[in-house]
């Protein structure tokens, strides 16, 4: 069950020549693939291209099969990259997609080999560049890998016509230079909305079936000595010049002229919209992109074209390079180009702009101000404009002071929360353990209120991260990974490695039935029936298959007592090899999406539907707040104490509660804390049930009246005495 369905949107992919296509960036990429005659598509989900994979999955039955396009959800980014080998010997156009540098790191072996031998059919890797303060990964750029392996890197302006053109030209560039091409898409480009004039979809001119029926092999394209040295020579002497010539001939980079000719801006294509917005704020551009200052837009970030740069720099005293992220690869290369050519134009970049971090409008505006201060006297309107504004608006600073920091955390009702509640309780009894974490939702356990986990090395590498601690100890290392990471990499590098090296460590596998963190896509162990994929494969059987003898599967993670007992048994059992606990409970977000649809239908059909909620009796609550400290559930908060003689606030459950019951489980094992009240909301109750409800309310009301009268009588007797 994907996070979002595109069943309706993918119908637009049938648009023919001359029709106006409207939608967001990921839909435009898919349409461009079809217009380019792509033969196969694969990839691995991850922000910001998770929805691209969802679009492709929904498009399979709608149009991909009809067009003869093969689509697969790859087991990993390495799988996706290796898929492109279909284009090494055959004139097959192929495309794959994954998340930024983390995906590229996983795929690096296959990518480097692909770039070495070269390709016959056009190959495009759509990279979801996840860079900036809001990123979920370490801060690195795809640019470094592109340069290292001589893979051309496109970074188109974030509007639909530019994105579509970049996809189509990427295939042509790849074939013209026999080199794979990376197409970099930032999160705003993935989800930008707009329109473009469509072209007809094109079926592959050469199919996968034809390749199987007529197999070919060219020994010179296989990465094997002595061909590897020939490949390196070919990259520099043949493929690079061919790529540069194609870029020049097709004007992939763009020049936007302006009346001012003594200065100019060199801008990464992905930063174009933000740069124009910053210029507009300074009164130097309008909303339509007409700028006072000329711009040279690098829709191709690598390789750079010397002739174009030198031509743009001619007669200009200074250029400002807007290159997001570090290190400043483009700045170094342009300086080298200028030095070799004897160009005297001054290039400024990271001296005026931050060396790291996302280039927002305010950031670019600050760099532009400094640049204009140094190199012009008349462009900024007045003296006030010359003064650098604070890095943050005053309203934002006021919010920073008033609003407390809120660390990222688990969703309301998340079934992973009780796992870490149990682990936290175990550490209170037995002391702290060394805990290696992994990529996925469970990584939030590192933050308050759990404060568990010491490292995260990569997807599926939780088990491998503990391998150095395979030494005798009273407290074994604990490794955590999710079901997505387990199938991606963890089965071999984590569990298999532990078995082979006779580790005594504990491996905790969180099985929530999806790759939940990337949007809820199905994986091998998903419980749902999937007509397109093979699911319902047991994680427990998989680890037993590689030699694990001690396996425990818990099918209800909300049972904190049972979870704690399983963990305690695992850390105290010795001499049996690696221990594996599979903690199973469905992702609450996906469960809620599914159950809400089912409940709505049942209510509409007049069926009896019961929904559970929890509340806290403020008169009973002691204000201990152990339920919050051991859970951190977003639905748990505080409110003023109803008792006028007590000043401490009491715990309160807001309406976002999904009724998982973890808060009470934490406080008193399987028995709810006396202040917790379980409430059942019944829809379409039967006649007898409604009558019983009315009777119970009447009795309770009568008892309450008697209690009030008794209190009044007691008060009068006290006064009379």
XYZ file of C-alpha atoms in Angstrom:
721
model
C 0.000 0.000 0.000
C 1.759 3.135 -1.194
C 1.496 6.390 0.711
C -0.282 8.052 -2.179
C -2.178 6.676 -5.164
C -1.625 8.115 -8.637
C -4.251 5.952 -10.352
C -6.127 9.050 -11.511
C -3.093 11.120 -12.514
C -1.425 8.418 -14.638
C -4.331 8.543 -17.091
C -2.808 11.833 -18.272
C 0.186 9.893 -19.592
C -1.869 8.989 -22.669
C -1.695 12.642 -23.841
C -0.705 12.964 -27.498
C 1.131 15.518 -29.598
C -0.075 19.078 -29.109
C -2.081 18.387 -25.972
C -1.383 20.346 -22.806
C -0.081 18.124 -20.021
C -0.654 19.428 -16.491
C 0.744 17.934 -13.330
C 3.767 17.801 -11.046
C 7.420 17.122 -11.769
C 7.402 13.369 -11.189
C 4.497 12.935 -13.625
C 6.344 15.046 -16.190
C 9.424 12.809 -15.831
C 7.293 9.718 -16.458
C 5.679 11.287 -19.527
C 9.120 12.292 -20.850
C 10.336 8.693 -20.431
C 7.429 7.470 -22.546
C 8.031 10.159 -25.167
C 11.686 9.047 -25.323
C 10.929 5.423 -26.190
C 12.231 3.956 -22.936
C 12.305 0.133 -22.906
C 12.713 -0.568 -19.184
C 12.511 1.323 -15.885
C 13.534 0.394 -12.341
C 14.551 1.959 -9.078
C 14.420 2.018 -5.312
C 12.173 4.399 -3.393
C 13.458 7.206 -1.190
C 12.678 10.896 -0.753
C 12.335 12.951 -2.870
C 11.684 10.403 -5.653
C 9.492 7.952 -3.689
C 6.429 9.242 -5.487
C 8.129 8.749 -8.853
C 8.283 5.042 -8.041
C 4.617 5.165 -6.998
C 3.698 6.870 -10.291
C 5.567 4.199 -12.263
C 3.920 1.403 -10.266
C 0.448 2.848 -10.888
C 1.306 3.470 -14.559
C 2.272 -0.161 -15.162
C -1.239 -1.460 -15.842
C -2.448 1.867 -17.198
C 0.135 2.387 -19.968
C 3.593 0.842 -19.427
C 2.556 -2.700 -20.322
C 0.639 -1.407 -23.334
C 3.733 0.489 -24.524
C 6.005 -2.517 -24.051
C 7.906 -0.883 -21.163
C 9.182 -3.250 -18.471
C 9.001 -1.866 -14.907
C 10.467 -3.329 -11.738
C 10.700 -2.175 -8.147
C 14.347 -3.046 -7.532
C 15.553 -4.787 -4.383
C 18.164 -2.041 -3.893
C 19.872 0.780 -5.733
C 22.648 -1.641 -6.688
C 20.034 -3.839 -8.339
C 18.658 -0.842 -10.218
C 22.107 0.235 -11.430
C 22.957 -3.286 -12.571
C 19.662 -3.318 -14.487
C 21.165 -0.688 -16.808
C 23.598 -3.287 -18.110
C 20.836 -4.219 -20.560
C 21.902 -1.140 -22.527
C 25.609 -2.019 -22.721
C 25.346 -4.154 -25.894
C 21.818 -3.401 -27.092
C 20.150 -0.209 -28.387
C 17.733 -0.255 -25.453
C 16.871 2.944 -23.607
C 16.685 2.384 -19.864
C 16.061 4.562 -16.817
C 16.370 3.992 -13.083
C 15.822 6.211 -10.058
C 16.882 6.444 -6.422
C 17.589 8.789 -3.571
C 20.611 11.040 -3.800
C 24.050 10.090 -2.570
C 22.908 7.280 -0.268
C 21.447 5.452 -3.239
C 24.446 6.253 -5.396
C 26.765 4.884 -2.707
C 24.886 1.585 -2.702
C 24.897 1.491 -6.505
C 28.504 2.641 -6.879
C 30.060 -0.666 -7.962
C 27.581 -1.247 -10.773
C 27.622 2.430 -11.774
C 31.404 2.601 -11.993
C 31.498 -0.530 -14.155
C 28.701 0.794 -16.350
C 30.542 4.089 -16.855
C 33.788 2.278 -17.594
C 32.578 0.006 -20.365
C 30.080 2.523 -21.690
C 26.612 2.016 -23.147
C 25.003 1.575 -26.537
C 21.429 2.473 -25.651
C 20.723 5.654 -23.715
C 20.766 5.191 -19.941
C 19.436 7.778 -17.484
C 19.617 7.767 -13.689
C 17.032 10.106 -12.128
C 18.620 11.204 -8.852
C 16.437 12.613 -6.079
C 18.918 15.141 -4.683
C 18.183 15.451 -0.959
C 20.361 18.331 0.191
C 19.709 20.968 2.840
C 18.726 21.415 6.471
C 15.551 19.384 6.036
C 17.382 16.433 4.500
C 17.181 12.984 6.079
C 20.733 11.957 5.124
C 24.347 13.045 5.482
C 25.100 16.168 3.464
C 26.884 15.209 0.272
C 26.391 15.971 -3.396
C 25.907 13.695 -6.375
C 28.357 15.922 -8.263
C 31.394 14.189 -6.746
C 30.429 10.746 -8.052
C 29.597 12.124 -11.483
C 33.072 13.624 -11.792
C 34.802 10.566 -10.383
C 33.243 8.104 -12.851
C 32.734 10.489 -15.773
C 28.954 10.254 -15.719
C 27.337 13.370 -17.151
C 25.190 15.290 -14.641
C 22.159 17.341 -15.682
C 20.531 19.803 -13.281
C 17.581 21.329 -15.178
C 15.670 24.457 -14.299
C 12.718 23.427 -12.076
C 9.823 23.892 -14.472
C 8.002 21.193 -16.405
C 9.123 22.098 -19.968
C 12.780 22.184 -18.850
C 12.465 18.901 -16.944
C 10.833 17.104 -19.880
C 13.425 18.458 -22.306
C 16.231 17.392 -19.952
C 14.921 13.814 -19.753
C 14.632 13.510 -23.530
C 18.018 15.134 -24.176
C 19.628 12.925 -21.516
C 18.909 9.831 -23.591
C 20.301 11.506 -26.704
C 23.398 12.729 -24.851
C 23.966 9.246 -23.440
C 23.825 7.660 -26.894
C 25.935 10.387 -28.533
C 28.728 9.843 -26.002
C 28.145 6.164 -25.028
C 27.972 7.297 -21.400
C 25.295 7.006 -18.693
C 23.680 10.294 -17.643
C 22.480 11.407 -14.229
C 19.476 13.744 -14.050
C 19.405 15.552 -10.709
C 15.977 16.434 -9.264
C 15.679 18.447 -6.068
C 12.570 18.036 -3.936
C 10.952 21.194 -5.320
C 11.536 20.025 -8.881
C 9.934 16.661 -8.078
C 6.759 18.311 -6.842
C 6.625 21.576 -8.814
C 3.340 21.958 -10.699
C 2.975 23.328 -14.198
C 2.213 22.375 -17.772
C 3.937 21.623 -21.080
C 2.955 20.696 -24.607
C 3.027 16.917 -24.906
C 4.407 14.794 -27.721
C 3.261 11.329 -28.733
C 4.488 8.413 -26.649
C 6.980 6.235 -28.500
C 7.238 2.465 -28.206
C 10.803 1.108 -27.889
C 12.353 0.727 -31.347
C 14.194 -2.346 -30.066
C 12.641 -4.517 -27.382
C 13.947 -6.640 -24.540
C 12.414 -9.697 -26.175
C 14.321 -8.989 -29.377
C 17.539 -8.731 -27.379
C 16.884 -12.135 -25.805
C 16.156 -13.690 -29.190
C 19.273 -12.125 -30.755
C 21.953 -12.017 -28.022
C 25.109 -9.973 -28.586
C 28.357 -9.456 -26.764
C 31.202 -7.073 -27.435
C 34.313 -8.072 -25.488
C 35.645 -4.518 -25.656
C 32.616 -3.298 -23.635
C 33.161 -5.767 -20.775
C 35.066 -4.406 -17.779
C 38.014 -6.775 -17.773
C 41.743 -6.070 -18.139
C 43.247 -4.889 -20.427
C 40.017 -3.217 -21.623
C 39.728 -1.196 -18.414
C 42.667 1.044 -19.365
C 41.271 1.447 -22.882
C 37.945 2.486 -21.321
C 39.635 5.201 -19.268
C 41.411 6.528 -22.349
C 38.179 6.397 -24.324
C 36.380 8.430 -21.648
C 38.754 11.360 -22.045
C 39.622 11.177 -25.732
C 36.281 10.199 -27.260
C 33.294 10.273 -24.902
C 34.010 13.610 -23.181
C 34.573 15.557 -26.439
C 31.439 13.953 -27.922
C 29.410 14.983 -24.860
C 30.689 18.573 -24.936
C 29.919 18.858 -28.642
C 26.374 17.563 -28.066
C 25.835 20.020 -25.211
C 26.978 22.914 -27.401
C 25.061 21.837 -30.497
C 21.807 21.370 -28.567
C 22.290 24.407 -26.324
C 21.535 22.447 -23.189
C 22.937 25.300 -21.106
C 21.050 28.586 -21.411
C 22.002 32.259 -21.487
C 19.438 34.830 -20.353
C 20.677 38.238 -21.404
C 20.204 41.460 -19.505
C 20.951 45.139 -20.034
C 23.870 45.062 -17.612
C 26.963 43.694 -19.397
C 29.791 44.323 -16.928
C 28.749 41.614 -14.470
C 26.947 38.286 -14.691
C 25.615 35.301 -12.756
C 26.506 31.639 -13.341
C 23.713 29.542 -11.837
C 23.104 25.833 -11.360
C 19.883 25.014 -13.210
C 18.233 23.725 -10.043
C 18.867 27.067 -8.322
C 17.415 29.172 -11.154
C 13.933 29.768 -9.688
C 15.314 30.793 -6.307
C 17.876 33.092 -7.920
C 15.205 34.862 -9.976
C 13.106 35.263 -6.824
C 16.068 36.792 -4.978
C 16.723 39.187 -7.885
C 13.048 40.114 -7.884
C 13.229 40.975 -4.184
C 16.156 43.269 -4.975
C 14.238 44.934 -7.807
C 16.538 43.417 -10.434
C 14.120 40.961 -12.096
C 10.424 40.515 -12.650
C 8.225 37.509 -11.925
C 8.629 36.301 -15.513
C 12.409 35.882 -15.226
C 13.505 39.052 -17.029
C 16.710 40.018 -15.215
C 18.812 43.177 -15.232
C 21.883 40.961 -14.844
C 22.765 38.342 -17.499
C 22.561 34.697 -16.381
C 24.394 31.644 -17.669
C 22.336 28.655 -16.475
C 24.170 25.344 -16.046
C 21.505 22.816 -16.934
C 24.519 20.525 -17.370
C 26.531 20.686 -14.163
C 29.155 18.233 -15.453
C 30.938 18.435 -17.809
C 31.417 22.179 -18.114
C 31.828 23.721 -21.560
C 34.924 25.946 -21.682
C 33.893 27.869 -24.814
C 30.500 28.825 -23.397
C 31.927 29.976 -20.064
C 34.678 32.044 -21.679
C 32.211 33.594 -24.116
C 29.849 34.535 -21.259
C 32.735 35.992 -19.211
C 34.000 38.140 -22.102
C 33.889 41.911 -21.310
C 32.638 41.226 -17.786
C 34.635 42.361 -14.785
C 33.125 39.830 -12.377
C 30.856 36.781 -12.191
C 28.990 35.392 -9.195
C 28.696 31.612 -9.206
C 25.644 30.258 -7.393
C 26.660 26.668 -6.593
C 24.654 24.983 -3.860
C 26.541 22.781 -1.406
C 30.148 21.935 -0.890
C 32.869 21.367 -1.797
C 32.875 24.016 -4.528
C 33.537 21.637 -7.432
C 32.195 23.936 -10.151
C 34.010 26.983 -8.773
C 37.350 25.178 -8.811
C 36.805 23.951 -12.357
C 35.758 27.350 -13.712
C 38.795 28.957 -12.084
C 40.963 26.355 -13.826
C 39.269 27.074 -17.168
C 39.799 30.824 -16.740
C 43.426 30.347 -15.693
C 44.242 28.136 -18.696
C 42.629 30.628 -21.067
C 44.124 33.707 -19.418
C 40.662 35.107 -18.681
C 40.867 38.046 -16.246
C 37.200 38.035 -15.211
C 36.947 37.698 -11.443
C 34.900 34.689 -10.304
C 33.289 34.825 -6.880
C 31.270 32.093 -5.245
C 31.758 30.637 -1.795
C 33.523 33.795 -0.634
C 30.119 35.499 -0.707
C 27.766 32.555 -0.281
C 27.726 29.784 2.349
C 30.030 26.839 1.700
C 27.328 24.415 2.809
C 23.575 24.173 3.196
C 20.546 24.822 1.043
C 20.468 28.051 -0.942
C 17.151 29.615 -0.003
C 15.953 32.941 -1.368
C 17.304 34.847 1.654
C 20.697 33.138 1.373
C 21.095 33.957 -2.314
C 19.816 37.485 -1.732
C 22.510 38.064 0.874
C 25.237 36.862 -1.508
C 23.878 39.008 -4.330
C 23.904 42.101 -2.113
C 27.544 41.612 -1.229
C 28.461 40.948 -4.861
C 26.693 44.092 -6.045
C 28.240 46.143 -3.251
C 31.697 45.139 -4.419
C 31.209 45.417 -8.185
C 28.506 48.019 -8.864
C 27.446 51.402 -7.537
C 24.049 51.865 -9.124
C 22.020 48.655 -9.289
C 20.569 48.607 -5.779
C 17.899 51.227 -5.369
C 18.962 53.090 -2.227
C 21.339 53.094 0.734
C 18.948 51.051 2.869
C 19.071 48.231 0.322
C 22.859 48.091 0.628
C 22.646 47.120 4.282
C 22.658 43.429 4.897
C 19.440 42.286 6.511
C 19.445 39.834 9.422
C 19.823 36.211 8.365
C 16.336 35.556 9.764
C 13.268 37.826 9.797
C 12.446 39.197 13.239
C 9.217 37.180 13.350
C 11.210 33.960 12.915
C 13.628 34.964 15.685
C 10.666 35.638 17.973
C 9.280 32.190 17.208
C 12.678 30.606 17.900
C 12.657 32.168 21.350
C 9.052 31.285 22.184
C 8.534 27.849 20.635
C 10.503 24.952 22.108
C 12.473 22.664 19.809
C 10.542 19.577 18.800
C 12.647 16.595 17.790
C 11.380 14.278 15.072
C 9.559 11.276 16.459
C 7.288 8.339 15.825
C 3.743 8.829 14.571
C 0.801 8.532 16.925
C 0.192 4.855 17.618
C 3.394 3.730 15.865
C 3.991 0.041 16.683
C 7.731 0.663 16.929
C 7.341 2.914 19.960
C 6.512 0.048 22.398
C 9.614 -1.854 21.225
C 11.824 0.983 22.425
C 9.734 1.508 25.544
C 10.490 -2.120 26.447
C 14.176 -1.672 25.615
C 14.342 1.443 27.769
C 12.754 -0.422 30.683
C 15.249 -3.281 30.198
C 18.157 -0.833 30.389
C 16.805 0.537 33.660
C 17.076 -2.970 35.090
C 20.322 -4.193 33.520
C 22.199 -1.040 32.586
C 22.899 0.467 29.190
C 23.762 -1.625 26.135
C 25.708 -0.667 23.026
C 22.997 -0.301 20.375
C 23.675 -0.007 16.639
C 20.840 1.512 14.638
C 19.862 1.513 10.991
C 18.033 3.632 8.417
C 14.267 3.796 8.835
C 11.534 5.036 11.151
C 13.102 3.184 14.093
C 16.031 5.624 13.890
C 13.859 8.116 15.810
C 14.619 6.009 18.918
C 17.970 7.827 19.034
C 16.137 11.039 20.011
C 14.176 11.879 23.189
C 12.389 10.408 25.031
C 14.131 7.083 24.269
C 17.732 8.238 23.739
C 18.763 4.813 22.440
C 21.317 3.959 19.790
C 24.900 5.003 19.109
C 25.447 4.785 15.339
C 23.749 4.539 11.961
C 26.010 3.415 9.121
C 23.603 2.752 6.276
C 20.500 0.975 5.108
C 20.490 -2.612 6.360
C 23.837 -2.164 8.127
C 22.560 -2.173 11.718
C 23.823 -5.721 12.253
C 27.146 -5.121 10.532
C 27.670 -2.013 12.686
C 27.987 -4.246 15.744
C 30.406 -6.723 14.172
C 33.487 -5.292 15.919
C 31.850 -5.982 19.295
C 31.825 -9.743 18.750
C 33.876 -10.308 21.924
C 33.081 -11.985 25.249
C 30.934 -9.723 27.430
C 28.142 -9.917 29.986
C 26.191 -7.421 27.878
C 26.027 -8.255 24.162
C 25.682 -5.587 21.495
C 22.138 -4.987 20.248
C 21.563 -4.274 16.549
C 18.377 -2.831 15.119
C 17.141 -2.822 11.551
C 13.798 -2.523 9.807
C 12.186 -4.982 7.432
C 13.056 -2.752 4.460
C 16.717 -2.608 5.472
C 16.714 -6.337 6.176
C 15.730 -7.227 2.609
C 17.805 -4.415 1.105
C 21.126 -5.416 2.619
C 20.768 -6.713 6.167
C 20.158 -10.400 5.496
C 23.662 -10.882 4.087
C 25.788 -8.100 5.592
C 24.141 -8.279 9.017
C 22.580 -11.662 9.795
C 24.725 -13.771 7.459
C 27.880 -12.098 8.725
C 26.835 -12.731 12.347
C 26.202 -16.409 11.655
C 29.479 -16.853 9.767
C 31.508 -15.208 12.551
C 29.574 -16.940 15.391
C 28.427 -13.682 16.926
C 26.618 -13.726 20.277
C 24.863 -10.422 19.595
C 21.165 -9.588 19.522
C 19.478 -8.542 16.272
C 16.132 -6.778 16.611
C 14.232 -6.619 13.303
C 11.250 -4.256 13.173
C 8.695 -5.750 10.800
C 5.914 -3.260 10.059
C 4.968 -4.898 6.733
C 6.137 -2.067 4.451
C 9.064 0.198 3.661
C 7.168 2.618 5.864
C 9.673 5.482 5.955
C 9.677 5.889 2.157
C 5.910 5.854 1.667
C 4.592 2.401 2.517
C 5.668 0.405 -0.524
C 5.392 -3.393 -0.413
C 8.440 -5.583 0.196
C 9.070 -9.343 0.315
C 7.602 -9.750 3.812
C 4.530 -7.526 3.304
C 1.340 -9.230 4.447
C -0.991 -7.925 1.744
C -1.717 -9.792 -1.465
C 0.019 -8.030 -4.348
C -0.907 -9.189 -7.850
C 2.284 -7.675 -9.290
C 4.785 -8.837 -6.663
C 5.583 -11.908 -4.581
C 4.974 -11.046 -0.906
C 4.327 -12.772 2.455
C 7.842 -14.219 2.732
C 8.787 -14.757 6.378
C 11.749 -12.882 7.850
C 12.056 -15.569 10.540
C 12.369 -18.319 7.909
C 14.916 -16.249 5.989
C 17.227 -15.876 9.001
C 16.801 -19.550 9.868
C 17.754 -20.324 6.286
C 21.172 -18.687 6.742
C 21.819 -20.515 10.015
C 20.238 -18.599 12.922
C 19.114 -21.073 15.623
C 17.600 -18.634 18.160
C 14.622 -16.775 16.647
C 11.620 -15.230 18.413
C 8.699 -13.639 16.589
C 6.352 -11.311 18.463
C 3.180 -10.554 16.527
C 1.962 -7.758 18.800
C 4.579 -5.175 19.670
C 2.126 -3.249 21.880
C 2.530 -5.964 24.519
C 5.395 -4.210 26.306
C 5.712 -6.915 28.964
C 6.186 -9.674 26.359
C 8.589 -7.533 24.343
C 10.672 -6.778 27.402
C 10.752 -10.472 28.343
C 11.933 -11.464 24.841
C 14.693 -8.856 24.942
C 15.740 -9.995 28.419
C 15.930 -13.612 27.271
C 17.978 -12.613 24.230
C 20.614 -10.607 26.127
C 21.015 -13.285 28.815
C 21.177 -16.357 26.546
C 24.729 -17.394 25.716
C 26.417 -19.854 23.392
C 23.729 -20.224 20.736
C 25.075 -17.819 18.123
C 23.274 -14.669 17.010
C 19.809 -14.080 18.488
C 17.075 -12.589 16.304
C 13.831 -11.019 17.502
C 11.280 -10.196 14.804
C 8.871 -7.568 16.164
C 5.764 -7.561 13.976
C 2.997 -4.957 13.907
C 1.569 -3.103 10.936
C 2.645 0.493 10.315
C -0.059 2.606 11.967
C -0.199 5.159 9.143
C -0.905 2.489 6.555
C -3.233 0.676 8.921
C -5.219 3.859 9.533
C -5.444 4.589 5.800
C -6.787 1.090 5.198
C -9.129 0.916 8.209
C -10.586 4.398 7.717
C -11.723 3.441 4.229
C -13.172 0.202 5.560
C -14.899 1.970 8.489
C -16.431 4.627 6.243
C -17.902 1.946 3.995
C -19.203 -0.072 6.961
C -20.822 3.019 8.501
C -22.409 3.938 5.170
C -23.725 0.375 4.909
C -25.278 0.666 8.387
C -22.981 -1.831 10.064
C -22.042 -1.602 13.731
C -18.554 -0.067 14.039
C -16.606 0.318 17.297
C -13.679 2.761 17.649
C -11.479 2.756 20.746
C -10.094 5.872 22.362
C -8.253 6.498 25.602
C -8.674 9.326 28.069
C -7.126 10.277 31.414
C -9.090 11.055 34.556
C -7.556 14.319 35.725
C -8.745 13.744 39.311
C -6.889 10.418 39.480
C -3.712 11.348 37.560
C -0.791 12.024 39.895
C 1.126 14.118 37.375
C 3.952 11.548 37.338
C 3.990 11.634 33.511
C 5.803 8.271 33.244
C 3.450 7.558 30.363
C 5.005 10.459 28.442
C 8.608 9.698 29.388
C 8.314 6.070 28.285
C 6.325 6.760 25.132
C 6.657 10.251 23.678
C 3.361 9.754 21.834
C 2.259 13.000 20.129
C -1.272 12.523 21.498
C 0.001 12.760 25.092
C 0.253 16.284 26.462
C -0.468 18.167 29.697
C -3.245 20.443 30.923
C -3.949 22.365 34.155
C -4.765 20.246 37.185
C -8.521 20.205 37.949
C -7.743 20.027 41.687
C -7.403 23.613 43.008
C -5.101 22.380 45.781
C -2.579 20.903 43.331
C -0.409 23.020 41.041
C 1.291 20.322 38.935
C -0.302 19.822 35.503
C -1.858 16.463 34.705
C -1.473 14.344 31.588
C -4.057 14.708 28.855
C -4.771 12.692 25.684
C -5.834 14.772 22.706
C -8.141 13.722 19.892
C -5.319 12.382 17.702
C -5.248 9.201 19.818
C -5.710 6.038 17.749
C -6.393 3.780 20.736
C -3.243 1.649 20.669
C -3.124 1.553 24.497
C 0.655 1.838 24.766
C 0.579 4.658 27.326
C -1.214 2.477 29.858
C 0.906 -0.570 28.976
C 4.030 1.390 29.765
C 2.812 2.575 33.128
C 1.571 -0.727 34.495
C 2.583 -3.626 32.225
C -0.645 -5.158 30.894
C -2.891 -3.436 33.449
C -3.765 0.174 32.675
C -2.782 2.930 35.084
C -5.834 3.791 37.257
C -6.062 7.222 35.605
C -6.449 5.770 32.109
C -9.956 5.264 30.771
C -10.742 3.245 27.662
C -13.687 4.648 25.730
C -15.535 2.884 22.930
C -17.364 4.967 20.348
C -20.098 2.865 18.730
C -21.512 3.806 15.335
C -24.847 2.385 14.121
C -25.593 0.860 17.527
C -28.511 -1.565 17.711
C -31.876 -0.785 19.403
C -31.129 -2.851 22.490
C -27.654 -1.293 22.784
C -29.120 2.228 22.611
C -31.727 1.408 25.277
C -29.022 -0.019 27.545
C -26.989 3.150 27.030
C -29.938 5.366 27.985
C -30.601 3.274 31.086
C -26.948 3.373 32.197
C -26.832 7.155 31.698
C -29.997 7.579 33.754
C -28.599 5.428 36.604
C -25.268 7.254 36.560
C -27.088 10.603 36.579
C -29.219 9.530 39.547
C -26.142 8.343 41.460
C -24.351 11.623 40.738
C -27.320 13.604 42.062
C -27.361 11.529 45.242
C -23.624 12.077 45.684
C -24.052 15.835 45.290
C -26.906 15.897 47.806
C -24.839 13.842 50.250
C -21.956 16.324 49.915
C -24.351 19.225 50.560
C -25.773 17.527 53.665
C -22.292 16.769 54.990
C -21.315 20.406 54.432
C -24.417 21.681 56.300
C -23.770 19.311 59.208
C -20.203 20.552 59.406
C -21.341 24.186 59.509
C -23.978 23.482 62.174
C -21.363 21.931 64.427
